[in-house]
Coordinates of C-alpha atoms (C1' of nucleotides) and ligand atoms in Angstrom, one line a residue:
Chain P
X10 CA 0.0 0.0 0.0
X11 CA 1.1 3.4 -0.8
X12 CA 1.2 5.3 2.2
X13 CA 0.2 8.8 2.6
X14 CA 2.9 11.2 3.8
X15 CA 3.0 12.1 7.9
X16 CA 2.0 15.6 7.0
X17 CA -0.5 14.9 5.1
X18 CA -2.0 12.9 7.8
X19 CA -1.5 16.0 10.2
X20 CA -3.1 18.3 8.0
X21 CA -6.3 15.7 7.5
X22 CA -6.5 15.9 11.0
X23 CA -6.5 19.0 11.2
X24 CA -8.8 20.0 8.3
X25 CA -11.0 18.1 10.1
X26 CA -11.3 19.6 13.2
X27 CA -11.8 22.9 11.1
X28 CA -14.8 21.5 9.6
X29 CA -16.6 20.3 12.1
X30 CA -16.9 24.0 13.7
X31 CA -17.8 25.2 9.9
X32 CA -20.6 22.7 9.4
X33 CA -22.6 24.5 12.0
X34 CA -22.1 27.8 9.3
X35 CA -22.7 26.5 5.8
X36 CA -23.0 23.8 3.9
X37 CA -20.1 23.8 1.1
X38 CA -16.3 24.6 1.5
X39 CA -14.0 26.1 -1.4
X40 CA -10.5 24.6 -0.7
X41 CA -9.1 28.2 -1.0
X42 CA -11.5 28.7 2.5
X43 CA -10.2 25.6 4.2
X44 CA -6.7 27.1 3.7
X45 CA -7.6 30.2 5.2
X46 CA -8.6 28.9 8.0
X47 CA -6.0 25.8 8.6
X48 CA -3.2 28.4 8.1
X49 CA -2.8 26.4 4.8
X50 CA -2.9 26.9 0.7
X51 CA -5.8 26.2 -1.8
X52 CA -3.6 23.6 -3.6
X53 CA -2.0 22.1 -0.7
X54 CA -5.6 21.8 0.7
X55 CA -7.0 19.8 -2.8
X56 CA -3.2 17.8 -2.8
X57 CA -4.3 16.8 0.4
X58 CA -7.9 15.7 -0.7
X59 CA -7.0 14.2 -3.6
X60 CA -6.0 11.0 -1.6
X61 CA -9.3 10.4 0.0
X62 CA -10.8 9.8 -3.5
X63 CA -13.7 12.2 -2.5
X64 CA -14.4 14.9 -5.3
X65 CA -15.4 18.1 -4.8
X66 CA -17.7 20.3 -7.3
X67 CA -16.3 22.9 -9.4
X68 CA -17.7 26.6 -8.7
X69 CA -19.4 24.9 -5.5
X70 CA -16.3 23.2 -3.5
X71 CA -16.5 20.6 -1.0
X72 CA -19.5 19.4 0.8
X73 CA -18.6 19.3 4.7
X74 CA -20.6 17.1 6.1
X75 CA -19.7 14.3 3.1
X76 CA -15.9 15.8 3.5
X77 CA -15.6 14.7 7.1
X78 CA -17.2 12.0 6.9
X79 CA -14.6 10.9 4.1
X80 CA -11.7 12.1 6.4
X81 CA -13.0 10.0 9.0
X82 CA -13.3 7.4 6.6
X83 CA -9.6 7.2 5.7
X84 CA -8.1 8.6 9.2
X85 CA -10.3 6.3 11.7
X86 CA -10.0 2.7 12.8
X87 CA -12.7 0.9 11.8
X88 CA -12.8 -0.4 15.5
X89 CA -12.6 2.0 18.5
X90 CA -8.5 2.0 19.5
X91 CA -7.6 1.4 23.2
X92 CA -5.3 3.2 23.7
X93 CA -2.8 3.4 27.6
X94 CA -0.5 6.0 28.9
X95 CA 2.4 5.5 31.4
X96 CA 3.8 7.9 33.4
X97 CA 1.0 9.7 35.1
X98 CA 2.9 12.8 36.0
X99 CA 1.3 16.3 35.2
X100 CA 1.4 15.7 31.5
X101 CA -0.1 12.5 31.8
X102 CA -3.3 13.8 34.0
X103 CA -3.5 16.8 31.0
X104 CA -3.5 14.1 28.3
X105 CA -6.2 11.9 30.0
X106 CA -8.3 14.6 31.2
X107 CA -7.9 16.1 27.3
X108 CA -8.5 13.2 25.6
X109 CA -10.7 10.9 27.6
X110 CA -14.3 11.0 25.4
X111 CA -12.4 13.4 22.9
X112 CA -11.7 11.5 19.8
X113 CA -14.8 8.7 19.4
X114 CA -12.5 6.5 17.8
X115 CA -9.5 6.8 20.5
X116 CA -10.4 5.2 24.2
X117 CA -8.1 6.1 27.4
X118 CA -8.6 2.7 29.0
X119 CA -5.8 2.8 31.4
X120 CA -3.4 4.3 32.8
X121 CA 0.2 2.9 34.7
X122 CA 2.9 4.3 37.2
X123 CA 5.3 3.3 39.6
X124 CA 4.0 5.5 42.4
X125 CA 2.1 3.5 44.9
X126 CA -0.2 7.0 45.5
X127 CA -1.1 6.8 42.1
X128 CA -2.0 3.1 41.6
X129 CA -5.4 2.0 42.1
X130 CA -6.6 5.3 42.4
X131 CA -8.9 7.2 39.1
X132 CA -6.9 10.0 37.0
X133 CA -10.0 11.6 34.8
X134 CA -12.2 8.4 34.9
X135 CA -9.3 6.0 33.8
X136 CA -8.1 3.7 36.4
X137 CA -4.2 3.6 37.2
X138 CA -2.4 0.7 37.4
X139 CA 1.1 -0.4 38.5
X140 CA 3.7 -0.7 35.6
X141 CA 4.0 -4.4 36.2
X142 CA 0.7 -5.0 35.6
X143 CA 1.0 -3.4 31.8
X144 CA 2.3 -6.3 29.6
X145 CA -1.1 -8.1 30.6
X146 CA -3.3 -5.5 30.3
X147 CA -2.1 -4.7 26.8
X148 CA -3.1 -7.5 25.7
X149 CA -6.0 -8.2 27.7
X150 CA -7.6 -5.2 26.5
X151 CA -6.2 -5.9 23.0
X152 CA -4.3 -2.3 23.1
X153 CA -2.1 -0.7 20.1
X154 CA -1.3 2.6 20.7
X155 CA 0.6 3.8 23.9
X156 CA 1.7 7.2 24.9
X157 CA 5.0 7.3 27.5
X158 CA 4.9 10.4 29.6
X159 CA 6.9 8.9 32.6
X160 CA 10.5 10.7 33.9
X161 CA 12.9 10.4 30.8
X162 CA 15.1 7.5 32.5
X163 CA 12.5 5.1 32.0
X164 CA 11.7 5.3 28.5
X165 CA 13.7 2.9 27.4
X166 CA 12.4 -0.3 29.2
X167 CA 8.6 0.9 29.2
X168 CA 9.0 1.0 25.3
X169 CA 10.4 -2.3 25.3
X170 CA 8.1 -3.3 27.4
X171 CA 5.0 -2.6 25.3
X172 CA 6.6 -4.0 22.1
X173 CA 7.3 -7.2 23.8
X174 CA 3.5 -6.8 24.6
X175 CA 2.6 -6.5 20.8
X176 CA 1.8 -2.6 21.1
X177 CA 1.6 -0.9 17.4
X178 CA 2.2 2.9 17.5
X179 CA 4.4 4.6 20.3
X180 CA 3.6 8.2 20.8
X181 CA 6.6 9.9 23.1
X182 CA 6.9 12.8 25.3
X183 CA 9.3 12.4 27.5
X184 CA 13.1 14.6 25.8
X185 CA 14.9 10.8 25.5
X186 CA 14.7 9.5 21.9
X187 CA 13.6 6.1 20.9
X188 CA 15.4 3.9 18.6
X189 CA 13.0 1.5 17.1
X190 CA 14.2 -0.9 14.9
X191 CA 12.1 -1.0 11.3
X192 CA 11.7 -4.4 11.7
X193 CA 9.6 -4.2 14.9
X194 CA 7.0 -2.4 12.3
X195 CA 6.0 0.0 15.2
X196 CA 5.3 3.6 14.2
X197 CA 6.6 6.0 17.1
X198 CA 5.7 9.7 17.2
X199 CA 8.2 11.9 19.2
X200 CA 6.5 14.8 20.7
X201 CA 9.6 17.4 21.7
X202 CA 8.6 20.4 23.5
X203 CA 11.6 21.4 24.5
X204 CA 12.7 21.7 21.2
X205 CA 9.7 23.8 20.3
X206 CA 10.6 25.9 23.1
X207 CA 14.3 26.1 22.2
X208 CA 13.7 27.1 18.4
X209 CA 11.0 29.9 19.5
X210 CA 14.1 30.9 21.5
X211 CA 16.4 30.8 18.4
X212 CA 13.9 32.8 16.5
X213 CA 12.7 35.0 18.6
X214 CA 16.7 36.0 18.3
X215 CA 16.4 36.0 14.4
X216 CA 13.8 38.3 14.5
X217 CA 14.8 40.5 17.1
X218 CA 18.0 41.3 14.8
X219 CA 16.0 42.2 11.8
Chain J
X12 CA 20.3 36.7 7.0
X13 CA 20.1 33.2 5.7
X14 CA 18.5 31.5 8.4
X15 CA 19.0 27.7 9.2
X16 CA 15.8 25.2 8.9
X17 CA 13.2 24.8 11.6
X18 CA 13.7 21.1 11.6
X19 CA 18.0 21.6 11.6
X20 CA 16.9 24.2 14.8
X21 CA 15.4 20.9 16.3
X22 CA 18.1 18.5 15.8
X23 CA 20.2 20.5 17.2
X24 CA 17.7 21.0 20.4
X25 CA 18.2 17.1 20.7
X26 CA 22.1 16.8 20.0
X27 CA 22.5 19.4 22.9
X28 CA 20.5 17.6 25.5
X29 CA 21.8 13.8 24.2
X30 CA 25.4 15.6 24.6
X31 CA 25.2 16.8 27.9
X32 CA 24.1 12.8 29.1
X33 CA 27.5 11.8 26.6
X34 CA 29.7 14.1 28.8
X35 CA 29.8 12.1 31.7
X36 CA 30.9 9.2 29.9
X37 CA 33.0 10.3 27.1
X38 CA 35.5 13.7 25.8
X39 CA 34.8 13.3 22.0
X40 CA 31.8 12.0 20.1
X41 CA 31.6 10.9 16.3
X42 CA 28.9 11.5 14.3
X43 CA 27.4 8.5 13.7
X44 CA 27.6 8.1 17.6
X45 CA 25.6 11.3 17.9
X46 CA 23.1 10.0 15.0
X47 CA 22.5 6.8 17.0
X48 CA 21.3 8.2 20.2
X49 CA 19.6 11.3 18.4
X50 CA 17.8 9.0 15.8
X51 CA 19.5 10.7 13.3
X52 CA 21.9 10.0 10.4
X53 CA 26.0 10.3 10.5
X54 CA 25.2 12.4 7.3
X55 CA 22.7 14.4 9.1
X56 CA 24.2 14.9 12.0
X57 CA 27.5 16.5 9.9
X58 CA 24.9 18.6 7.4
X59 CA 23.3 20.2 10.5
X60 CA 27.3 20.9 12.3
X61 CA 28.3 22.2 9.4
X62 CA 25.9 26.1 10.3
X63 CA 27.9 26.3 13.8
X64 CA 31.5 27.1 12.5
X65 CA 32.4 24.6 14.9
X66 CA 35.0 21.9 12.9
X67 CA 35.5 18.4 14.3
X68 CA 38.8 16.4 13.9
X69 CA 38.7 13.8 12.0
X70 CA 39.6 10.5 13.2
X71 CA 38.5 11.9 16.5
X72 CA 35.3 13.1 16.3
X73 CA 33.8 16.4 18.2
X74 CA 35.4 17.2 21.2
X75 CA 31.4 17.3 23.4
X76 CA 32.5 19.7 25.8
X77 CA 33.1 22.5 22.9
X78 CA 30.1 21.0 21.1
X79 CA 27.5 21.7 23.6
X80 CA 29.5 25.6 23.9
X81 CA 29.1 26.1 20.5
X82 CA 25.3 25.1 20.0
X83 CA 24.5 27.1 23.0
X84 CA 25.6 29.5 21.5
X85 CA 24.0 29.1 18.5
X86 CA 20.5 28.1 19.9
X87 CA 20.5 30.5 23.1
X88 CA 19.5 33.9 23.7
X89 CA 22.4 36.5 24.8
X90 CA 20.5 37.1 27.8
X91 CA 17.9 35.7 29.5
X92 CA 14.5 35.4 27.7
X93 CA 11.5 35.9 30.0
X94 CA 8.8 34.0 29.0
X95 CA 4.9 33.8 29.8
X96 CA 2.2 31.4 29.8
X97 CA -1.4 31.7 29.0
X98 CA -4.3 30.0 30.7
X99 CA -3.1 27.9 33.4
X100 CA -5.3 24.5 33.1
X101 CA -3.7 20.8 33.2
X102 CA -1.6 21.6 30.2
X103 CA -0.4 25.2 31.3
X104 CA 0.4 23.9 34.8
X105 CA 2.5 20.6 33.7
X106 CA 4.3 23.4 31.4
X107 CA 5.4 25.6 34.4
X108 CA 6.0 22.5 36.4
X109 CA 8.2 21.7 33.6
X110 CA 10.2 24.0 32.4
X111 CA 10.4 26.5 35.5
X112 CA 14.6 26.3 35.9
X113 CA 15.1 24.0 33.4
X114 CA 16.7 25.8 30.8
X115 CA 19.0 28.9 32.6
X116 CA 17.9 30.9 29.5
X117 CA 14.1 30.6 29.5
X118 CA 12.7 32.2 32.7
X119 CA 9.2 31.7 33.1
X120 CA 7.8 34.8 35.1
X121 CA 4.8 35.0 34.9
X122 CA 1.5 33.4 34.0
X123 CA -2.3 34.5 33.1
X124 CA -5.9 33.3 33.5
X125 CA -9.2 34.3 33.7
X126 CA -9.7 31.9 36.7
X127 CA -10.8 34.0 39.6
X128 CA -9.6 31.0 41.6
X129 CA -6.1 30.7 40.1
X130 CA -5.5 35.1 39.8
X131 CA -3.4 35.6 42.9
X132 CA -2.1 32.3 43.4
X133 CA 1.9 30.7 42.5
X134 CA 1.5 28.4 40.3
X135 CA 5.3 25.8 40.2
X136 CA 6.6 28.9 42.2
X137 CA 5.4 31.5 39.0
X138 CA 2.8 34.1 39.7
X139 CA -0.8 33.8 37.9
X140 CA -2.3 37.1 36.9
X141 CA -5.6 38.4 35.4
X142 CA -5.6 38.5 31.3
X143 CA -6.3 42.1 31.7
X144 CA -2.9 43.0 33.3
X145 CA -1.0 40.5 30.2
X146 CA -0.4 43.7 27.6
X147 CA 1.1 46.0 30.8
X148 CA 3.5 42.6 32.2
X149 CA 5.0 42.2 28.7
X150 CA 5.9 45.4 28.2
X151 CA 7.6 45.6 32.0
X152 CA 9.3 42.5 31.9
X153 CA 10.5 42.2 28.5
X154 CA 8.8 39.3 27.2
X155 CA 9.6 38.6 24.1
X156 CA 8.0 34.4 23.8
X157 CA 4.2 33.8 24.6
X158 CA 2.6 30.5 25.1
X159 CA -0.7 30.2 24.4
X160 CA -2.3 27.2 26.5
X161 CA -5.9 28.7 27.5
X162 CA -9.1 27.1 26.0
X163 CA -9.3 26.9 22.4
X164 CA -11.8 29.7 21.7
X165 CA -9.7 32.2 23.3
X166 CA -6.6 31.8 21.3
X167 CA -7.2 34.3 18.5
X168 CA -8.0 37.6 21.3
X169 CA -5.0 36.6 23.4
X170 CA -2.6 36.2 20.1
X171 CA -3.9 39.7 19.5
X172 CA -3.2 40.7 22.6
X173 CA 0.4 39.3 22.6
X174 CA 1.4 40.6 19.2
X175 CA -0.2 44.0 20.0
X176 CA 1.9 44.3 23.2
X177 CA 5.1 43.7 21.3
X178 CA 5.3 39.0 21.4
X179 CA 8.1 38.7 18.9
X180 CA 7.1 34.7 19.3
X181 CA 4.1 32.3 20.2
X182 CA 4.0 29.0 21.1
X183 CA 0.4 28.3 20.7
X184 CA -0.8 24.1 21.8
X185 CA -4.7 25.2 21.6
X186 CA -6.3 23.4 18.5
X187 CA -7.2 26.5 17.2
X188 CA -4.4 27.2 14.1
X189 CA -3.1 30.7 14.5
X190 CA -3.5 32.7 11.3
X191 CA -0.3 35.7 11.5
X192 CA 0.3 37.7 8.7
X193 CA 4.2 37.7 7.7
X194 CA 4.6 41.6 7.9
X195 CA 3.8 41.3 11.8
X196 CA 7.4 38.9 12.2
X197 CA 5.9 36.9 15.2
X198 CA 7.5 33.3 14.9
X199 CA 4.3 30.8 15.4
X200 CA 5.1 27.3 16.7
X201 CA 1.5 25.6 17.0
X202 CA 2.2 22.3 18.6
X203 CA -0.8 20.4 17.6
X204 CA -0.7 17.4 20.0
X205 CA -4.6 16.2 18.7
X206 CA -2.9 15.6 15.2
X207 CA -0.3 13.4 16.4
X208 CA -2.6 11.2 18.2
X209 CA -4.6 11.0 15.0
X210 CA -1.4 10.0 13.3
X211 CA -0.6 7.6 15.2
X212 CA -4.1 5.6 14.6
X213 CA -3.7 5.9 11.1
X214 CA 0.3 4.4 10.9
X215 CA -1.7 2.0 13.4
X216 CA -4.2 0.6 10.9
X217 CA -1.8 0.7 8.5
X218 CA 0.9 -1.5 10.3
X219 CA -2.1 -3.8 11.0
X220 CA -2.9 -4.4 7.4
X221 CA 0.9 -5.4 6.8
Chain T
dT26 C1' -30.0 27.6 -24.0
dT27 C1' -25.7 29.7 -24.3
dT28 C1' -22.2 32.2 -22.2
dT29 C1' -19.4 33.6 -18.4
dA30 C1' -17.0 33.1 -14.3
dT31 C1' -14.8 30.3 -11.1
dC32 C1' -13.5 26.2 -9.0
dT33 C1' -11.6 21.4 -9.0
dG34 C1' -8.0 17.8 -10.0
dT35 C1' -3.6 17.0 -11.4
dA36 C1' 0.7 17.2 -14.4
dA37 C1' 4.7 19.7 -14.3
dA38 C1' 7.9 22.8 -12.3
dT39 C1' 10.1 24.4 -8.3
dA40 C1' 11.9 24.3 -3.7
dA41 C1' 13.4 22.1 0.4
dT42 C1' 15.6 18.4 2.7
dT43 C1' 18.2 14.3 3.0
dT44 C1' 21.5 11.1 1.4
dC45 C1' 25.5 9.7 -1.2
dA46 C1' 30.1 9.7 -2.2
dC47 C1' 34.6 11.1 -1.9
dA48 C1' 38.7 14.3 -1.3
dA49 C1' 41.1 16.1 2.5
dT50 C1' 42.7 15.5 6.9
dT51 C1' 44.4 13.4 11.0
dT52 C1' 45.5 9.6 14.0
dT53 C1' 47.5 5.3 14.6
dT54 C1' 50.3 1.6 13.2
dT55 C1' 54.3 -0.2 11.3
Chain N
dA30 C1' 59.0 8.5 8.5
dA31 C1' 55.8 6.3 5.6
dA32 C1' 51.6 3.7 5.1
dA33 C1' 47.2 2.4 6.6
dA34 C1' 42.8 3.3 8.6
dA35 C1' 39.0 6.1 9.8
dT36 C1' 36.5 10.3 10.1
dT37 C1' 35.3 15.0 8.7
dG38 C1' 33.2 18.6 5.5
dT39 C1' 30.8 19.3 1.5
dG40 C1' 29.5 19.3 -3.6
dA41 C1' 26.3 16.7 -6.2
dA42 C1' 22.5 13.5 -6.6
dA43 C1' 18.4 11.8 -5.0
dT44 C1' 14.3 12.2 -2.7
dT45 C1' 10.3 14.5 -0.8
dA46 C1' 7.2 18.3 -0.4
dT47 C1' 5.0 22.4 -2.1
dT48 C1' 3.6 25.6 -5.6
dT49 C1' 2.3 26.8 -10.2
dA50 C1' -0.5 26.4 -14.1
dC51 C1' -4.1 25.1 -16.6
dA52 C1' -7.6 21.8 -18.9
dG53 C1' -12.0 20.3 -17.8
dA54 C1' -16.2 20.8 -15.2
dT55 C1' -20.2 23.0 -13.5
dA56 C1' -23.0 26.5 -11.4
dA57 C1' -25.0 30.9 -12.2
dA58 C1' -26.1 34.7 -15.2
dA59 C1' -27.7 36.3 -19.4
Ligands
NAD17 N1 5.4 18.7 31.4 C1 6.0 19.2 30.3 O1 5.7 20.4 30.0 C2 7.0 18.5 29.5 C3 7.7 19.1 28.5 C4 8.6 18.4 27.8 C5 8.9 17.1 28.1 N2 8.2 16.5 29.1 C6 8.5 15.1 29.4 O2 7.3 14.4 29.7 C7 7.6 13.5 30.7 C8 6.5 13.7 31.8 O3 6.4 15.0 32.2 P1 5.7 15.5 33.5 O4 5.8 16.9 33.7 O5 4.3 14.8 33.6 O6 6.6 14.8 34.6 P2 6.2 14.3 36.1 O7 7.5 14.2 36.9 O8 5.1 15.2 36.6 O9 5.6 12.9 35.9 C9 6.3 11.7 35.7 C10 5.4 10.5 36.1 O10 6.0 9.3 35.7 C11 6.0 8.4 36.7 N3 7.1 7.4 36.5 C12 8.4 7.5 36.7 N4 9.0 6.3 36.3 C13 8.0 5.5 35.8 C14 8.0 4.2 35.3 N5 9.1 3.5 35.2 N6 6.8 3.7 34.9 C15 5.7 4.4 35.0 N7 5.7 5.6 35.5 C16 6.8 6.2 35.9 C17 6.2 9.2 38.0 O11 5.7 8.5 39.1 C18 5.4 10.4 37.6 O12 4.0 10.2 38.0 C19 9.0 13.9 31.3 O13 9.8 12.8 30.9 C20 9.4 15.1 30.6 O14 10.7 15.0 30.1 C21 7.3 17.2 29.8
NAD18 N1 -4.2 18.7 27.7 C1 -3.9 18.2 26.6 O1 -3.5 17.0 26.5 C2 -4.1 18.9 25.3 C3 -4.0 18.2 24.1 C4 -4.2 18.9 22.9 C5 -4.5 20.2 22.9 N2 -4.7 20.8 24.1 C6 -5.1 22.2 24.1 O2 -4.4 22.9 25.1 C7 -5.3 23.8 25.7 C8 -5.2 23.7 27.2 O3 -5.5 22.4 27.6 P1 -5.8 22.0 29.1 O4 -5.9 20.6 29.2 O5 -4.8 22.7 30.0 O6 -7.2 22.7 29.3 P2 -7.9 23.2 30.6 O7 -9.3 23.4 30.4 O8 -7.4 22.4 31.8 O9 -7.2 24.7 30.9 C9 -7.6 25.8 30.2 C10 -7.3 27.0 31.1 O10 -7.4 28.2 30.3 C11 -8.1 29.2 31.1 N3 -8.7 30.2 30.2 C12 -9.8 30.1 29.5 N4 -10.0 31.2 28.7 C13 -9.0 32.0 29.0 C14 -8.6 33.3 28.6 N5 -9.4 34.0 27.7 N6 -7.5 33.8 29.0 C15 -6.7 33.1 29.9 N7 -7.0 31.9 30.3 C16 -8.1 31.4 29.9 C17 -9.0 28.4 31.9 O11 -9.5 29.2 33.0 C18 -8.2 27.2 32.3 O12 -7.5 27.4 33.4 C19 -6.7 23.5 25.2 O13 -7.1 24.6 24.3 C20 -6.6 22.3 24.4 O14 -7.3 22.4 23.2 C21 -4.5 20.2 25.3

DNA sequence: TTTTATCTGTAAATAATTTCACAATTTTTT
DNA sequence: AAAAAATTGTGAAATTATTTACAGATAAAA
């Protein structure tokens, strides 16, 4: 299969959300609108539609409800994800409380940590479990996607962890970088704030010069 | 000025931090050495050097100690940067947690909400103020880096705010995309943290079908 | 119905980023 | 002191992403 580019997928995303609030508005989209207001282009938007096989009308544009439901189409599971996060730290009580009932398709089922306060107690609805008790769960509740927002040291082993436990996707917060073989066929997204801090810092410099 | 790439700007975000863990252990580092624990490439790694000025001996590597000096130097502000943060929820206060003495030239020093409740109160040791009194603390403290982290809806009249009150950048992790027009020379960082969860269930079903 | 205006879908061109490949350099070995 | 080994810095090639440009389509106006 002929996989659509990461930014493509971002944008999808994002379009999405966009349309949802505009569907309450009006009925039709031009693409040169949904650029406008996903800080985007008119041909970047249509590149990006052009993938979902979904064809909008000249003169009229795109019809929203039809458009998101196409997006949804080609950016949802067809079966509601579980989804865990370890590491239940500030960050981890913003993501569950975010997320939990957010995204229809993405369920917050549990949650793990090391810190006897925090285990068998609720964090947002979502019951906390010790770390040990992960591999099973994973697989108990047949879970693919899991989010690490513990202390940075651990990242390693609760990665490994939840490969060995048959997880799918890896999405990363914490500043240490993972090094996933190919082979495991695990797609891992590295979320670096620091970073985004540190190059608002650079260009905050850049433009103070000019 | 011929300015080097956002994503180079990360990189070498990540080669600083992954150096000063090298440091204990080791003088000089090679390239592909610094690929492997960055997730990078040797190639990469050398391309992204190569805008510091900074030259590495060959058969030896780069000596770490004057590595981490010269990105610093790069990356960092002359002096300190003071920074604030707007809208103090789960996500605002796992920020200030964060990153309050992290990095010695980011000083978080103040923060704003519209939170009765949370006006008045220190919040990781940083003081919370009402919106209303943002535009007169930037201009008295110097700010020169915004974070926008208040509920979605608010984004566009604090950006506003920011920019009016002199912002020169914005780190913005609402869902609502920030729209600023190039003339104004605000650097925008929207770290859309929704999207990469998205992402992530889409590489998901994809993997599965493999 | 015909014309006009304007939008879509996409091929081609352009731009940005990454990787390749290798001369130059330096250390280590002999 | 010379040869061998290994790494750097960077031009050139390859790849990836975005923008341009326009034929074809269709709604609205005449
Ligand atoms: N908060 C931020 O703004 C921010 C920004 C950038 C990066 N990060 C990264 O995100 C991660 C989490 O940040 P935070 O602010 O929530 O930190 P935090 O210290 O508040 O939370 C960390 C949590 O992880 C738990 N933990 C530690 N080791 C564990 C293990 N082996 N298994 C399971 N849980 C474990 C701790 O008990 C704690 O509850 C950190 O690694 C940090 O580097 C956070
Ligand atoms: N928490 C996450 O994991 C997550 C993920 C993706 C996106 N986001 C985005 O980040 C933002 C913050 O998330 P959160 O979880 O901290 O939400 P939250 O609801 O816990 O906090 C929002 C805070 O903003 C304050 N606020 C509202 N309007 C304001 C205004 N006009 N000026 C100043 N403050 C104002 C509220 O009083 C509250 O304290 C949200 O917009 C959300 O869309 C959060």
């Amino acid at each position: 299969m002929n996989s659509v580019s990461q930014r493509t997928i971002e944008r999808l995303s994002l379009y999405r959300r966009r349309l949802m609030i505009e569907l309450a508005e009006m009925d039709y989209i031009f693409s040169h609108q949904l650029a406008k207001i996903s800080n985007s282009t008119a041909a970047q938007v249509r590149r990006d539609l052009m993938h979902l096989g979904y064809a909008g009308v000249p003169r009229k544009g795109y019809k929203i409800k039809d458009l998101i439901r196409c997006i949804s189409q080609f950016l949802d599971p067809a079966k509601i994800e579980n989804v865990v996060i370890v590491g239940v730290g500030n960050l981890g009580k913003a993501l569950l409380t975010f997320f939990t009932g957010r995204r229809p398709k993405l369920s917050l089922v549990a949650c793990f940590d090391i810190d006897e306060n925090k285990v068998g107690t609720d964090i947002a609805g979502v019951p906390c479990f010790h770390l040990n008790e992960m591999p099973q769960k994973i697989k108990e509740l047949k879970v693919n996607i899991g989010v690490i927002s513990s202390t940075e040291n651990a990242t390693k082993a609760i990665s490994e962890m939840m490969i060995a436990a048959g997880i799918k996707s890896i999405i990363n917060f914490t500043c240490f970088p993972l090094n996933i073989a190919d082979s495991e066929n695990v797609f891992l997204e590295q979320i670096d704030i620091t970073a985004s801090f540190e190059k608002a810092a650079y260009f905050t410099k850049l433009n103070l010069k000019k």
